[in-house]
PDB file of C-alpha atoms and ligand atoms in Angstrom:
ATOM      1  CA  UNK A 106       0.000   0.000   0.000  1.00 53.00           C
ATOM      2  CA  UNK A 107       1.233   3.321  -0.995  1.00 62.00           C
ATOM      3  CA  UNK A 108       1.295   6.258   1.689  1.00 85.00           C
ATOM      4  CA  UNK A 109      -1.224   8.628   0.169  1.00 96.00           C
ATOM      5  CA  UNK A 110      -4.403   8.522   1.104  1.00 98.00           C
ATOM      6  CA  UNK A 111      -7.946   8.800  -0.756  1.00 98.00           C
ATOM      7  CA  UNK A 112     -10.967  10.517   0.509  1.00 98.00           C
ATOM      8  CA  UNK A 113     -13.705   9.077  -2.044  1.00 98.00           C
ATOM      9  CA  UNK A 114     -17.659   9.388  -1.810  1.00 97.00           C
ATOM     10  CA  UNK A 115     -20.264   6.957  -3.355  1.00 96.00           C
ATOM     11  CA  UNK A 116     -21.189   6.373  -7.136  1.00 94.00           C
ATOM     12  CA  UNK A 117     -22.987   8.854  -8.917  1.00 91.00           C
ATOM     13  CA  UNK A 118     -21.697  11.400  -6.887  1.00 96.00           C
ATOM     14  CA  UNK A 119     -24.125  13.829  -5.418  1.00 96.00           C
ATOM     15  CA  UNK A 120     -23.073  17.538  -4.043  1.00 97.00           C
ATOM     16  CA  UNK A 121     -22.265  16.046  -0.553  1.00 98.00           C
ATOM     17  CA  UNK A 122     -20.405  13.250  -1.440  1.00 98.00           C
ATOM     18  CA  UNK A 123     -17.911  15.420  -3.571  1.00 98.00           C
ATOM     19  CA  UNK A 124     -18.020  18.084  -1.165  1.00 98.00           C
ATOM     20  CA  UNK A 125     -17.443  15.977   2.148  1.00 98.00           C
ATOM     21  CA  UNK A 126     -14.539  14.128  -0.101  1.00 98.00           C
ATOM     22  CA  UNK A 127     -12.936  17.547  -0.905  1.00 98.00           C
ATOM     23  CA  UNK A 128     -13.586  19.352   2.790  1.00 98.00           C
ATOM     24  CA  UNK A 129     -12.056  16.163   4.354  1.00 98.00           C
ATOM     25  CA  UNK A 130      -9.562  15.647   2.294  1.00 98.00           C
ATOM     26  CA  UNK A 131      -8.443  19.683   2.748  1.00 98.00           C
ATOM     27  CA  UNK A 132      -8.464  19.233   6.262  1.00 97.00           C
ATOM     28  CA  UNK A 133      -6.344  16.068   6.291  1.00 97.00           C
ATOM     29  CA  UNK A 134      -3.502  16.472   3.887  1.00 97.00           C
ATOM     30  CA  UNK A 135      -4.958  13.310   2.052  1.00 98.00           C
ATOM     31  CA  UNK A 136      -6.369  13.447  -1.805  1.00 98.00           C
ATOM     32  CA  UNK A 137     -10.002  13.765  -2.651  1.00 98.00           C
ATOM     33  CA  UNK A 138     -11.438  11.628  -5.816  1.00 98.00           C
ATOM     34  CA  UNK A 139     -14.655  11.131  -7.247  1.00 98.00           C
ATOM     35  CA  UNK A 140     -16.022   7.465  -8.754  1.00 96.00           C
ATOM     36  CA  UNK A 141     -18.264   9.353 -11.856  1.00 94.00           C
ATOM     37  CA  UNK A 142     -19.167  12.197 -13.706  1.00 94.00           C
ATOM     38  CA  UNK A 143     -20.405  15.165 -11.320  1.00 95.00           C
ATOM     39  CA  UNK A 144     -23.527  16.219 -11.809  1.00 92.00           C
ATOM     40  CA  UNK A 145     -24.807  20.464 -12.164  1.00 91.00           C
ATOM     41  CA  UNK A 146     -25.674  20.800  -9.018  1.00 94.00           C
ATOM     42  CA  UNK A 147     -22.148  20.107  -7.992  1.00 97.00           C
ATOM     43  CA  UNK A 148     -20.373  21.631 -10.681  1.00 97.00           C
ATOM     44  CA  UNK A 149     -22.448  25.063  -9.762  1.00 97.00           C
ATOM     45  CA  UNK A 150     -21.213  24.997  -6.224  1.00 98.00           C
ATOM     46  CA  UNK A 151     -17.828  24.240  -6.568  1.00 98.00           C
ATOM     47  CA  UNK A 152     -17.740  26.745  -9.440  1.00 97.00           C
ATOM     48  CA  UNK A 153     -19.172  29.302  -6.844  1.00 97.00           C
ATOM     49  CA  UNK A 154     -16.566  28.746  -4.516  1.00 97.00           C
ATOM     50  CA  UNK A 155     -13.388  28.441  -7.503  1.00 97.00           C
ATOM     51  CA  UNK A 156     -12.956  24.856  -6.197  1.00 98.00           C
ATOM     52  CA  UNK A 157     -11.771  22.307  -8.987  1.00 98.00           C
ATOM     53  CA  UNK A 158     -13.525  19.112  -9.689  1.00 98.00           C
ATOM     54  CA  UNK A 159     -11.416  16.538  -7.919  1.00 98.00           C
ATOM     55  CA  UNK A 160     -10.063  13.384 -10.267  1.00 98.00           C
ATOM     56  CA  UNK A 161     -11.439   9.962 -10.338  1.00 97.00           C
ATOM     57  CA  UNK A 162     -10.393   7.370  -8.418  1.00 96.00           C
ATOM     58  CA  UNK A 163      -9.638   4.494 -11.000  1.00 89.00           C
ATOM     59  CA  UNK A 164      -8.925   1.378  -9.435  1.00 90.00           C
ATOM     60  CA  UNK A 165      -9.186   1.072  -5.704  1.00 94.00           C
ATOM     61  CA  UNK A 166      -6.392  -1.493  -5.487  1.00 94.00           C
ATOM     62  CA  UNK A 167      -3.753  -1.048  -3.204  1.00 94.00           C
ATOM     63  CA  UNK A 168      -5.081   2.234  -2.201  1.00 96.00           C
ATOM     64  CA  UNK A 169      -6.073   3.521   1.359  1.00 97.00           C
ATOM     65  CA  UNK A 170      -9.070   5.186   0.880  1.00 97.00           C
ATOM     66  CA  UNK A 171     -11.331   7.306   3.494  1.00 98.00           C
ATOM     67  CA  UNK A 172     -15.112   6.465   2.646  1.00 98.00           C
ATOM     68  CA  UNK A 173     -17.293   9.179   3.104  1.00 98.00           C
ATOM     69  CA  UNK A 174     -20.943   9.701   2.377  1.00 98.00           C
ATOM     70  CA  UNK A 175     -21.488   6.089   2.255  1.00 97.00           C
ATOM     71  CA  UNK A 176     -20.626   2.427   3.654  1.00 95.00           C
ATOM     72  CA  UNK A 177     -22.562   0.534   1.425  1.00 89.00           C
ATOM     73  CA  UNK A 178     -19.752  -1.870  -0.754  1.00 88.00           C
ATOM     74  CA  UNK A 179     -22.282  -1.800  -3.663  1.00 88.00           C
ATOM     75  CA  UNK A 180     -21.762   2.010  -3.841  1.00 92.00           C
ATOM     76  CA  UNK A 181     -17.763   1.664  -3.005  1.00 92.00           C
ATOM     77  CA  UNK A 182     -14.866   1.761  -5.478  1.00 92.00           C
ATOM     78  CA  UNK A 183     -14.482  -1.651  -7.360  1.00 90.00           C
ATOM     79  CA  UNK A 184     -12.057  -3.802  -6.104  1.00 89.00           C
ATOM     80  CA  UNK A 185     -12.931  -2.699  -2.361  1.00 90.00           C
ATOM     81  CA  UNK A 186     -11.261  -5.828  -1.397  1.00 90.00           C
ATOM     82  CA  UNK A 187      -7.914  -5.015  -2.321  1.00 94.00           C
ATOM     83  CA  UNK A 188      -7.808  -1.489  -0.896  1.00 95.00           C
ATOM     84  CA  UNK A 189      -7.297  -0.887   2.865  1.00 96.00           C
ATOM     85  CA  UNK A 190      -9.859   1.163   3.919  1.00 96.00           C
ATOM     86  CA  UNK A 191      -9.030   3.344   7.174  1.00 96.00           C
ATOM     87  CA  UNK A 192     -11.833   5.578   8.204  1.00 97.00           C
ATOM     88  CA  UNK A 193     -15.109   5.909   7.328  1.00 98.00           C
ATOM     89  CA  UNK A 194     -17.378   9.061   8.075  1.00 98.00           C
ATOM     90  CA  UNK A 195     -21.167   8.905   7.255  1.00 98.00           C
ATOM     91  CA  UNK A 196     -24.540   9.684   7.948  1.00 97.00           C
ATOM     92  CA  UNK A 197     -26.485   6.413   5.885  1.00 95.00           C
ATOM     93  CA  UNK A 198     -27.297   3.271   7.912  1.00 92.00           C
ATOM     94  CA  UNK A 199     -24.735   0.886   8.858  1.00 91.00           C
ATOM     95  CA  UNK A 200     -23.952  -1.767   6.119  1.00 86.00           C
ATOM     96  CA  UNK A 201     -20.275  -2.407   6.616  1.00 88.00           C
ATOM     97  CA  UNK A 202     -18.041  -5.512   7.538  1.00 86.00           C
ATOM     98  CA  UNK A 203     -14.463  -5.427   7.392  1.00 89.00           C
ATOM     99  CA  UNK A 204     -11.000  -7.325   9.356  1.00 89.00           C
ATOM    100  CA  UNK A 205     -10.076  -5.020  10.855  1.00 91.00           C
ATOM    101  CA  UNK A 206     -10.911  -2.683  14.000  1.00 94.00           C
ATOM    102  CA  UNK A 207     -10.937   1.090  11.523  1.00 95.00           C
ATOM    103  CA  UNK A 208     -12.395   4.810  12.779  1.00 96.00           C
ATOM    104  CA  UNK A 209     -16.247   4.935  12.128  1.00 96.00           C
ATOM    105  CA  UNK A 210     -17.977   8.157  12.632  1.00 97.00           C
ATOM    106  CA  UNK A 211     -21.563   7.685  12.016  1.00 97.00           C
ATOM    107  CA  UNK A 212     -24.170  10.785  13.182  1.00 97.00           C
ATOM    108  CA  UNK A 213     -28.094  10.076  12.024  1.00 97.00           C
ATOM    109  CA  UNK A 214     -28.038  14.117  10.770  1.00 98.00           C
ATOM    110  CA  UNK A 215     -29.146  15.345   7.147  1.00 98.00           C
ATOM    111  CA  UNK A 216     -25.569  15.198   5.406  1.00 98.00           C
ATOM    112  CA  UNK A 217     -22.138  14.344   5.995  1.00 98.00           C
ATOM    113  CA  UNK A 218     -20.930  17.854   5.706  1.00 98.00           C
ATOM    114  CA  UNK A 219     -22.938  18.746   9.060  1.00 98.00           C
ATOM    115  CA  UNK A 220     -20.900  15.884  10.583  1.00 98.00           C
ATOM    116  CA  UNK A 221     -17.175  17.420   9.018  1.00 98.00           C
ATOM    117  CA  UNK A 222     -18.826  21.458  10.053  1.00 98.00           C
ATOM    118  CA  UNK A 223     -19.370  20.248  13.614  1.00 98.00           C
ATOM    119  CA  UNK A 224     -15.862  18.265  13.388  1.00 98.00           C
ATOM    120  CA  UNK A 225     -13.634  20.812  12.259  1.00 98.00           C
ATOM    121  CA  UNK A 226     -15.398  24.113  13.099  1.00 97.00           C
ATOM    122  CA  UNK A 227     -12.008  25.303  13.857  1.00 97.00           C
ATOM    123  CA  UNK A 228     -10.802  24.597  10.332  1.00 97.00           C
ATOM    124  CA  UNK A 229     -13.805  25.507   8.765  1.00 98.00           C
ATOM    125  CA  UNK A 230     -14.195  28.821  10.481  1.00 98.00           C
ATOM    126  CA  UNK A 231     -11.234  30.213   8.686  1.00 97.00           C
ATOM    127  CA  UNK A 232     -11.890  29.138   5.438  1.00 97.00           C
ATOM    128  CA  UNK A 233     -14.323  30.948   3.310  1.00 97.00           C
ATOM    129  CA  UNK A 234     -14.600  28.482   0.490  1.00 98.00           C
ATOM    130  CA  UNK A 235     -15.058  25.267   2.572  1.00 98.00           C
ATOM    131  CA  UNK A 236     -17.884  26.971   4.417  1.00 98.00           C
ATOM    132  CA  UNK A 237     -19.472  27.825   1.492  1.00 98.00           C
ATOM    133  CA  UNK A 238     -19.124  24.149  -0.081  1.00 98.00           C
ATOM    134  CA  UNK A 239     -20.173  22.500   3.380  1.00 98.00           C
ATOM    135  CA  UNK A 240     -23.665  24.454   3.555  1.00 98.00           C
ATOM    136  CA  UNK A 241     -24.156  23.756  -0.488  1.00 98.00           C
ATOM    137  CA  UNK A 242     -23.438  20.362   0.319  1.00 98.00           C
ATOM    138  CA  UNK A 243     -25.918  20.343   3.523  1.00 98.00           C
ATOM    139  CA  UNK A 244     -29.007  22.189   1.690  1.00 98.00           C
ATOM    140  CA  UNK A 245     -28.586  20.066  -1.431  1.00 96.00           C
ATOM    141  CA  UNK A 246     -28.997  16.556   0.708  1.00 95.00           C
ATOM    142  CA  UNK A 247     -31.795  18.603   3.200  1.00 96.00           C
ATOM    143  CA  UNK A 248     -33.532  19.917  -0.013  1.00 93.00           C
ATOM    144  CA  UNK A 249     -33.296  23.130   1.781  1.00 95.00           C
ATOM    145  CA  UNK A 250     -34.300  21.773   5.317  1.00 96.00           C
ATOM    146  CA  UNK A 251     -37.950  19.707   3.881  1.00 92.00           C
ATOM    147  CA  UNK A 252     -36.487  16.453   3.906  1.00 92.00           C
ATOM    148  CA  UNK A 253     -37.637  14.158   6.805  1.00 92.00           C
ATOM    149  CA  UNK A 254     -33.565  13.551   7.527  1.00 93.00           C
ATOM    150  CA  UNK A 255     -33.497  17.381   8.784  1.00 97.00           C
ATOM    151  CA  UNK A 256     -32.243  17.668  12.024  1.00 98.00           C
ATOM    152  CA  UNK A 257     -31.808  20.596  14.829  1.00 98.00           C
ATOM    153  CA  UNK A 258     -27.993  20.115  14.205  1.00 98.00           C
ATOM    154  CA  UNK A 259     -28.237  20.589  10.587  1.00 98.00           C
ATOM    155  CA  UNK A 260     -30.155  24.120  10.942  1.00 98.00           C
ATOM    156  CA  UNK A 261     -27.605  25.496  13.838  1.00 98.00           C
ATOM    157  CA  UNK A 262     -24.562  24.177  11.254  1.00 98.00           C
ATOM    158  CA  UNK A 263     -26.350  25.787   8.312  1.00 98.00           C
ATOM    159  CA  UNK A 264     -26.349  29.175   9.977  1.00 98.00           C
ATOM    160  CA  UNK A 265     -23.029  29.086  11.023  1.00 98.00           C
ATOM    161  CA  UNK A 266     -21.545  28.127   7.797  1.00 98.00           C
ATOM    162  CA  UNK A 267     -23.195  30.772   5.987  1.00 98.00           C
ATOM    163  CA  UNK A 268     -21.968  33.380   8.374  1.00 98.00           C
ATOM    164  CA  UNK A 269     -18.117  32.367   7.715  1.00 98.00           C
ATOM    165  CA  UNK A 270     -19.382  31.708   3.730  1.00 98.00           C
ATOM    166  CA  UNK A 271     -20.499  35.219   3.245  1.00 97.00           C
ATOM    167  CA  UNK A 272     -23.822  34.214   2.399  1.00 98.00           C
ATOM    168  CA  UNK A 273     -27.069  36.414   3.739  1.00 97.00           C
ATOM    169  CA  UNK A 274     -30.597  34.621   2.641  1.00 97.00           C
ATOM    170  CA  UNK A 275     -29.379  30.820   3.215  1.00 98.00           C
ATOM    171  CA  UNK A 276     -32.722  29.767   1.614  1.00 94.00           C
ATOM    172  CA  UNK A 277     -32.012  31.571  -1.494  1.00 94.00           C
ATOM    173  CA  UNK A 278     -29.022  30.096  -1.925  1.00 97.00           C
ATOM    174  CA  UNK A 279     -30.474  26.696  -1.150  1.00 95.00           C
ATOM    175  CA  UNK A 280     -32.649  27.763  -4.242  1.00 90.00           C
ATOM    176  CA  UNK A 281     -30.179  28.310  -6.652  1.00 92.00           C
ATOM    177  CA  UNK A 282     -28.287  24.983  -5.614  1.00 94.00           C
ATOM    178  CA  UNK A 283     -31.144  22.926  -6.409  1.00 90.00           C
ATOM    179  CA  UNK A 284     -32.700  24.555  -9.474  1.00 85.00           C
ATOM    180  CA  UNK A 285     -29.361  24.153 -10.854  1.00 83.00           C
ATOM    181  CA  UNK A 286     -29.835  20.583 -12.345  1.00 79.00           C
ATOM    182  CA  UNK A 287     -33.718  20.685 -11.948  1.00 74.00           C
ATOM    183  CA  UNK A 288     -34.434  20.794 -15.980  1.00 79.00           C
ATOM    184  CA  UNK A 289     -34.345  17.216 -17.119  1.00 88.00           C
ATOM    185  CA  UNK A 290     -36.340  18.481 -20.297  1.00 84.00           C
ATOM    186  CA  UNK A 291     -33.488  18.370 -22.532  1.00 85.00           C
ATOM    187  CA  UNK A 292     -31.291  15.294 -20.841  1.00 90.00           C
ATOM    188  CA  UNK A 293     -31.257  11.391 -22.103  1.00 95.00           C
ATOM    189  CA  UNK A 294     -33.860   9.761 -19.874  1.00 97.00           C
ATOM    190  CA  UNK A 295     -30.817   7.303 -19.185  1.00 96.00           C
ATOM    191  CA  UNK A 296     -28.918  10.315 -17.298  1.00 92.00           C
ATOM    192  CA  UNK A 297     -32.088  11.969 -15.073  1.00 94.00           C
ATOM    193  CA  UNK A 298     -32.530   8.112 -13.618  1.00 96.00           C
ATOM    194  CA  UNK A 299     -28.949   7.505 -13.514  1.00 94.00           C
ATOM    195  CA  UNK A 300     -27.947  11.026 -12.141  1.00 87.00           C
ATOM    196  CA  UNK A 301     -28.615   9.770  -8.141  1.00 89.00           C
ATOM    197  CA  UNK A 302     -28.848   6.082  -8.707  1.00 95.00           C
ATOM    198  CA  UNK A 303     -27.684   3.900  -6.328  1.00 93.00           C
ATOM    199  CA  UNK A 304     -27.619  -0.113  -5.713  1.00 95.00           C
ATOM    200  CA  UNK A 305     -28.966  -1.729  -2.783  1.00 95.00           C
ATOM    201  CA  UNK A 306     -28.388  -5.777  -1.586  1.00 94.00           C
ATOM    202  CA  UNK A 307     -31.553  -6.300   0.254  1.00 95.00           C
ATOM    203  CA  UNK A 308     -31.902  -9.816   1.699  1.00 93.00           C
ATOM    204  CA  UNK A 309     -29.495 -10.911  -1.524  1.00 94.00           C
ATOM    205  CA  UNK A 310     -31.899  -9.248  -3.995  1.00 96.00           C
ATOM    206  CA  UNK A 311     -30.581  -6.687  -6.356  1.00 97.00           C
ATOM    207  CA  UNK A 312     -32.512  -3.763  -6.172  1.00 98.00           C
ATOM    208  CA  UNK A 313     -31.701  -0.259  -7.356  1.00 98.00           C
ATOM    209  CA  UNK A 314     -32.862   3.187  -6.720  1.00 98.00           C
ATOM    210  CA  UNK A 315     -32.746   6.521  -8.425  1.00 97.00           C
ATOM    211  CA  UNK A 316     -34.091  10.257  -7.421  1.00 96.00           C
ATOM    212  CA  UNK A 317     -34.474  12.736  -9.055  1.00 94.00           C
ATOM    213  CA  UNK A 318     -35.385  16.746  -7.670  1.00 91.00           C
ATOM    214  CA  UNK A 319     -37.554  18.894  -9.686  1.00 91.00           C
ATOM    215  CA  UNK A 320     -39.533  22.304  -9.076  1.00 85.00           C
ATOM    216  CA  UNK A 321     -42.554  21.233 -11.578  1.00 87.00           C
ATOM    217  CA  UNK A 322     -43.284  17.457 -11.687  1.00 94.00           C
ATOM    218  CA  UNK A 323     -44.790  17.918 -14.847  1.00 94.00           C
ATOM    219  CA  UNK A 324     -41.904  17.488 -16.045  1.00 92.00           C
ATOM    220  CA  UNK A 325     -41.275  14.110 -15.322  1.00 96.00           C
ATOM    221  CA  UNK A 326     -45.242  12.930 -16.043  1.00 97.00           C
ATOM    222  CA  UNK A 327     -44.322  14.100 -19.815  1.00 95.00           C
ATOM    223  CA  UNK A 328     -41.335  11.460 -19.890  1.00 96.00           C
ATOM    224  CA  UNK A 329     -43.407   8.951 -18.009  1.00 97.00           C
ATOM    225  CA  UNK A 330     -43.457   6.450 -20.931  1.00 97.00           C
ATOM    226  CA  UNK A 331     -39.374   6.692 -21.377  1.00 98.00           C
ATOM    227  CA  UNK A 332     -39.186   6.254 -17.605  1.00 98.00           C
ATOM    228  CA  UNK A 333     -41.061   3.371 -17.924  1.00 98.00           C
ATOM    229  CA  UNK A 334     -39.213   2.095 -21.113  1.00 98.00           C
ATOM    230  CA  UNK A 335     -35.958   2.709 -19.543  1.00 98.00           C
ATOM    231  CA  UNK A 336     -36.822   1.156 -16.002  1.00 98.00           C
ATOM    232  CA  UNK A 337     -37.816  -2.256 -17.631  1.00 98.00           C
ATOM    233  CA  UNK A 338     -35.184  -2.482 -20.045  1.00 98.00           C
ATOM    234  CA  UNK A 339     -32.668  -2.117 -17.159  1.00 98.00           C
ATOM    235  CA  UNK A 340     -33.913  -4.234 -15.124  1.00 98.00           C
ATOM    236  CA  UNK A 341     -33.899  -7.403 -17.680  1.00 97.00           C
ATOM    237  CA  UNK A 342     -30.685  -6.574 -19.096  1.00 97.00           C
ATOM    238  CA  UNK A 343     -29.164  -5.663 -15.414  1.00 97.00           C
ATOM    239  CA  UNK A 344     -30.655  -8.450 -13.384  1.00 96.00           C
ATOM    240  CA  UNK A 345     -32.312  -6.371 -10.753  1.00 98.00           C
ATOM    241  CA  UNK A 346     -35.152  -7.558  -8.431  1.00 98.00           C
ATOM    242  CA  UNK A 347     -36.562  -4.498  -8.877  1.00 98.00           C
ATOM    243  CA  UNK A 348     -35.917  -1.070  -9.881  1.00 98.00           C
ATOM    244  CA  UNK A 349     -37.664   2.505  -8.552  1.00 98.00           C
ATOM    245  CA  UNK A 350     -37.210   5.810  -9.661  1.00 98.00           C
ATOM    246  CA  UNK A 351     -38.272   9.062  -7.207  1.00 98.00           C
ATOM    247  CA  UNK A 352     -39.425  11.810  -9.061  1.00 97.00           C
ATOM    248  CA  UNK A 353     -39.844  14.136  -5.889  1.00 96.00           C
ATOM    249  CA  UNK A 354     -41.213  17.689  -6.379  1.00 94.00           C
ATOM    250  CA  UNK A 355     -39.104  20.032  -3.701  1.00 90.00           C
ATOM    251  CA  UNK A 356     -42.120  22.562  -4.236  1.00 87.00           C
ATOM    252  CA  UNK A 357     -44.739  20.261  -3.732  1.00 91.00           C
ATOM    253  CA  UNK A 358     -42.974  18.485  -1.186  1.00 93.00           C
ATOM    254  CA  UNK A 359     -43.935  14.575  -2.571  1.00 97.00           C
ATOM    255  CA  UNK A 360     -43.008  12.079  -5.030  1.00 98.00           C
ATOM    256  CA  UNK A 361     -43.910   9.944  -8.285  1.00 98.00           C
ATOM    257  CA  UNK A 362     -42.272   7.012  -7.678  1.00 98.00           C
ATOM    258  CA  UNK A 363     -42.326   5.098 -10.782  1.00 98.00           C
ATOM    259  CA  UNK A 364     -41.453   0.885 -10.901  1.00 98.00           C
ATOM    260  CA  UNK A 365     -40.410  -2.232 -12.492  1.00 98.00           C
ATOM    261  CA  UNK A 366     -40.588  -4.928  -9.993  1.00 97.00           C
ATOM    262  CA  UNK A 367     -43.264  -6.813  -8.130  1.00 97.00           C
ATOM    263  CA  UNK A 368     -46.045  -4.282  -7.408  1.00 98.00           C
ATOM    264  CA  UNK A 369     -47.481  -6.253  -4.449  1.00 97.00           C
ATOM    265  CA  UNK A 370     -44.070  -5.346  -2.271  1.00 97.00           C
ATOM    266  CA  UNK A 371     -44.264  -1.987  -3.488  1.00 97.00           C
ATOM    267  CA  UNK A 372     -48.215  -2.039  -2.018  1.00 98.00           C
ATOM    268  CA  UNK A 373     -46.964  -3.445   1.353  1.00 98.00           C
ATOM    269  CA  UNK A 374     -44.248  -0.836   1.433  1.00 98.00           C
ATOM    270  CA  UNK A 375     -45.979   2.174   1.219  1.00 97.00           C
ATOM    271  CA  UNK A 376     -49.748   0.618   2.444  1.00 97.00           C
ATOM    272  CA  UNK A 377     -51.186   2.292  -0.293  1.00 97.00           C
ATOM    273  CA  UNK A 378     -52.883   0.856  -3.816  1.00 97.00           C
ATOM    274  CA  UNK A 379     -50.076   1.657  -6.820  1.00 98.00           C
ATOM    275  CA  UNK A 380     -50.303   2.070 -10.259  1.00 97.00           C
ATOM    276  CA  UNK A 381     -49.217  -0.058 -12.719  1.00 97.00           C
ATOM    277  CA  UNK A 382     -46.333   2.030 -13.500  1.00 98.00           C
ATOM    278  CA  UNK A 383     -46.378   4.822 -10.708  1.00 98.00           C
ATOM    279  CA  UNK A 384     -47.488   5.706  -7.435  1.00 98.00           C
ATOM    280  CA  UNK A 385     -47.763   9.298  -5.983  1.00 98.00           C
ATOM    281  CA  UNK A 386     -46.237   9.482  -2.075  1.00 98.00           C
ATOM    282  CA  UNK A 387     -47.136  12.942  -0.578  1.00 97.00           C
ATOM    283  CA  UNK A 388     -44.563  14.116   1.522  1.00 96.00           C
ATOM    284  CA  UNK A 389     -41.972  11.356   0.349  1.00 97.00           C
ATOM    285  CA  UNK A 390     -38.514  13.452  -0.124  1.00 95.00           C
ATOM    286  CA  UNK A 391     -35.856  11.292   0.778  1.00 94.00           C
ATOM    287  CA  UNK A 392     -35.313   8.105  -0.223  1.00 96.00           C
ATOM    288  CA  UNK A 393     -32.806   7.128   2.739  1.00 92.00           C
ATOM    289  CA  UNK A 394     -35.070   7.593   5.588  1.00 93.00           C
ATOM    290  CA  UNK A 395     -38.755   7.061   3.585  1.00 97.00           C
ATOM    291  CA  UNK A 396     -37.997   4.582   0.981  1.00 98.00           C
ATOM    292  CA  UNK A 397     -34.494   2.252   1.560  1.00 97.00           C
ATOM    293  CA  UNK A 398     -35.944   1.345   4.905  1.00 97.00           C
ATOM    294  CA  UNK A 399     -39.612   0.167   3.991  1.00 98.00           C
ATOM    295  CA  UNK A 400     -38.602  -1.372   0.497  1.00 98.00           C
ATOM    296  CA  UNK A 401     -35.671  -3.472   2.168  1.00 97.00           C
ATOM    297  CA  UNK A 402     -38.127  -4.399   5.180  1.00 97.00           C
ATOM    298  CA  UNK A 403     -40.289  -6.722   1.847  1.00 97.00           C
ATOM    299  CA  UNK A 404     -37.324  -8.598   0.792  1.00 95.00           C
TER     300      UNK A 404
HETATM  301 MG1  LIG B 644     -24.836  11.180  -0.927  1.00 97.25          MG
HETATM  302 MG1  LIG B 645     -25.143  12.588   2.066  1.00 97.25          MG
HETATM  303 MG1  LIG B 646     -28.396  12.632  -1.621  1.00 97.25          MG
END
């Protein structure tokens, strides 16, 4: 194993995986990496803060690597195995095995960049830019303080971040950071599902999960039959158990949640009749807290 060492969110990165992965790795000395493409969101707030897009991981071989914003192996680097992993930092249920006794730093609040903020609030308070990406990072995964993972903790943290960031009307801001890849009208179907996708091994079934944010939903119901297309296609060809996609409206504060997969667990789940393709969930924003928990509960 090599001396440096890799700070490295989940797949399809999301604003606070590539954010906690840079802030951490800042702090540390060690080097932060991405596994995928970023998406706009993230590119908009490390653009507003002149922070570069970090480089990809590659292979995790012989690496250490720091996992943060996850501890899920289907979401880890490749080759997980043959890296030595030595700290983990996280705010997603526990789903980790490994040799050997490592630091774990798990806090149930709304984003892993509350848990670094509270950490390093020595660090952080000096630093203008890492503020600013820390409370991106938080209102991106809190869709602005609605989602059901909200906490106390991440309000108090938001507040003082965006007095060090510079940043007056912290709702405004949280605004901008989501509208920023809201407009799936003119994107492959194949990149709004893929865009937050991640895998799940629930009682050995494959099952995988995508969301999506948006300020009009009407904009997904007018690509409801590519959804569809797409959702089936991928699951044959990819061997899931079942595949969901949540379409959730951050003005209306609920989702579509559209479905290829056995619609009787999807019933149980939510204790409500579905459609054949979709179902709508009032009040369903996150998927961690209101959907990973009651889908993995019917396998
Ligand atoms: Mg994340
Ligand atoms: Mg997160
Ligand atoms: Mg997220």
């Amino acid at each position: 194993m090599g001396d440096d060492v890799y700070v490295v969110g989940h797949k399809s990165p999301d604003t606070d995986t590539v954010v906690s992965a840079i802030v951490y790795a800042k702090i540390k000395g060690y080097i932060p990496v991405i596994q995928g493409a970023i998406n706009e969101e993230t590119a908009f707030v490390l653009d507003k803060f002149g922070v570069p897009v970090p480089g990809e991981l590659g292979s995790a071989e012989g690496k250490k690597l720091v996992l943060v914003d996850h501890n899920e192996a289907t979401q880890a680097p490749d080759n997980l195995d043959k890296a030595e992993i030595v700290e983990i930092i996280d705010h997603h249920k526990m789903n980790f095995n490994y040799p050997d006794p490592i630091a774990i730093h798990i806090e149930p609040v709304g984003s892993t960049a509350t848990i670094l903020a509270k950490l390093y609030q020595d660090e952080v308070s000096k630093d203008k830019a890492l503020a600013g990406l820390l409370l991106g990072a938080l209102l991106s995964d809190t869709v602005i303080f609605k989602s059901p993972t909200t906490t106390e903790e991440d309000k108090r943290v938001a507040s003082q971040l965006a007095e060090v960031a510079g940043i007056a009307d912290i709702e405004a801001f949280g605004i901008d950071v989501k509208k920023s890849k809201a407009n799936i009208s003119d994107k492959p179907i194949k990149d709004v599902v893929l865009a937050d996708f991640k895998d799940f091994d629930f009682g050995g079934k494959k099952v995988g999960i995508g969301q999506t944010e948006v300020v009009d939903i009407n904009d997904v119901y007018n690509r409801a039959s590519e959804i569809m297309d797409f959702l089936k296609d991928t699951k044959t060809k990819e061997g899931y158990e079942m595949l969901i996609f949540v379409a959730t409206d951050i003005i209306k504060e609920g989702s579509e949640l559209y479905y290829a997969g056995d619609k009787a667990k999807l019933e149980a789940a939510f204790n409500t009749t579905v459609g054949d393709d979709s179902v709508w969930i009032d009040g369903l924003m996150s998927r961690k807290k209101q959907v990973v928990p009651v889908i993995d509960k019917q396998f």
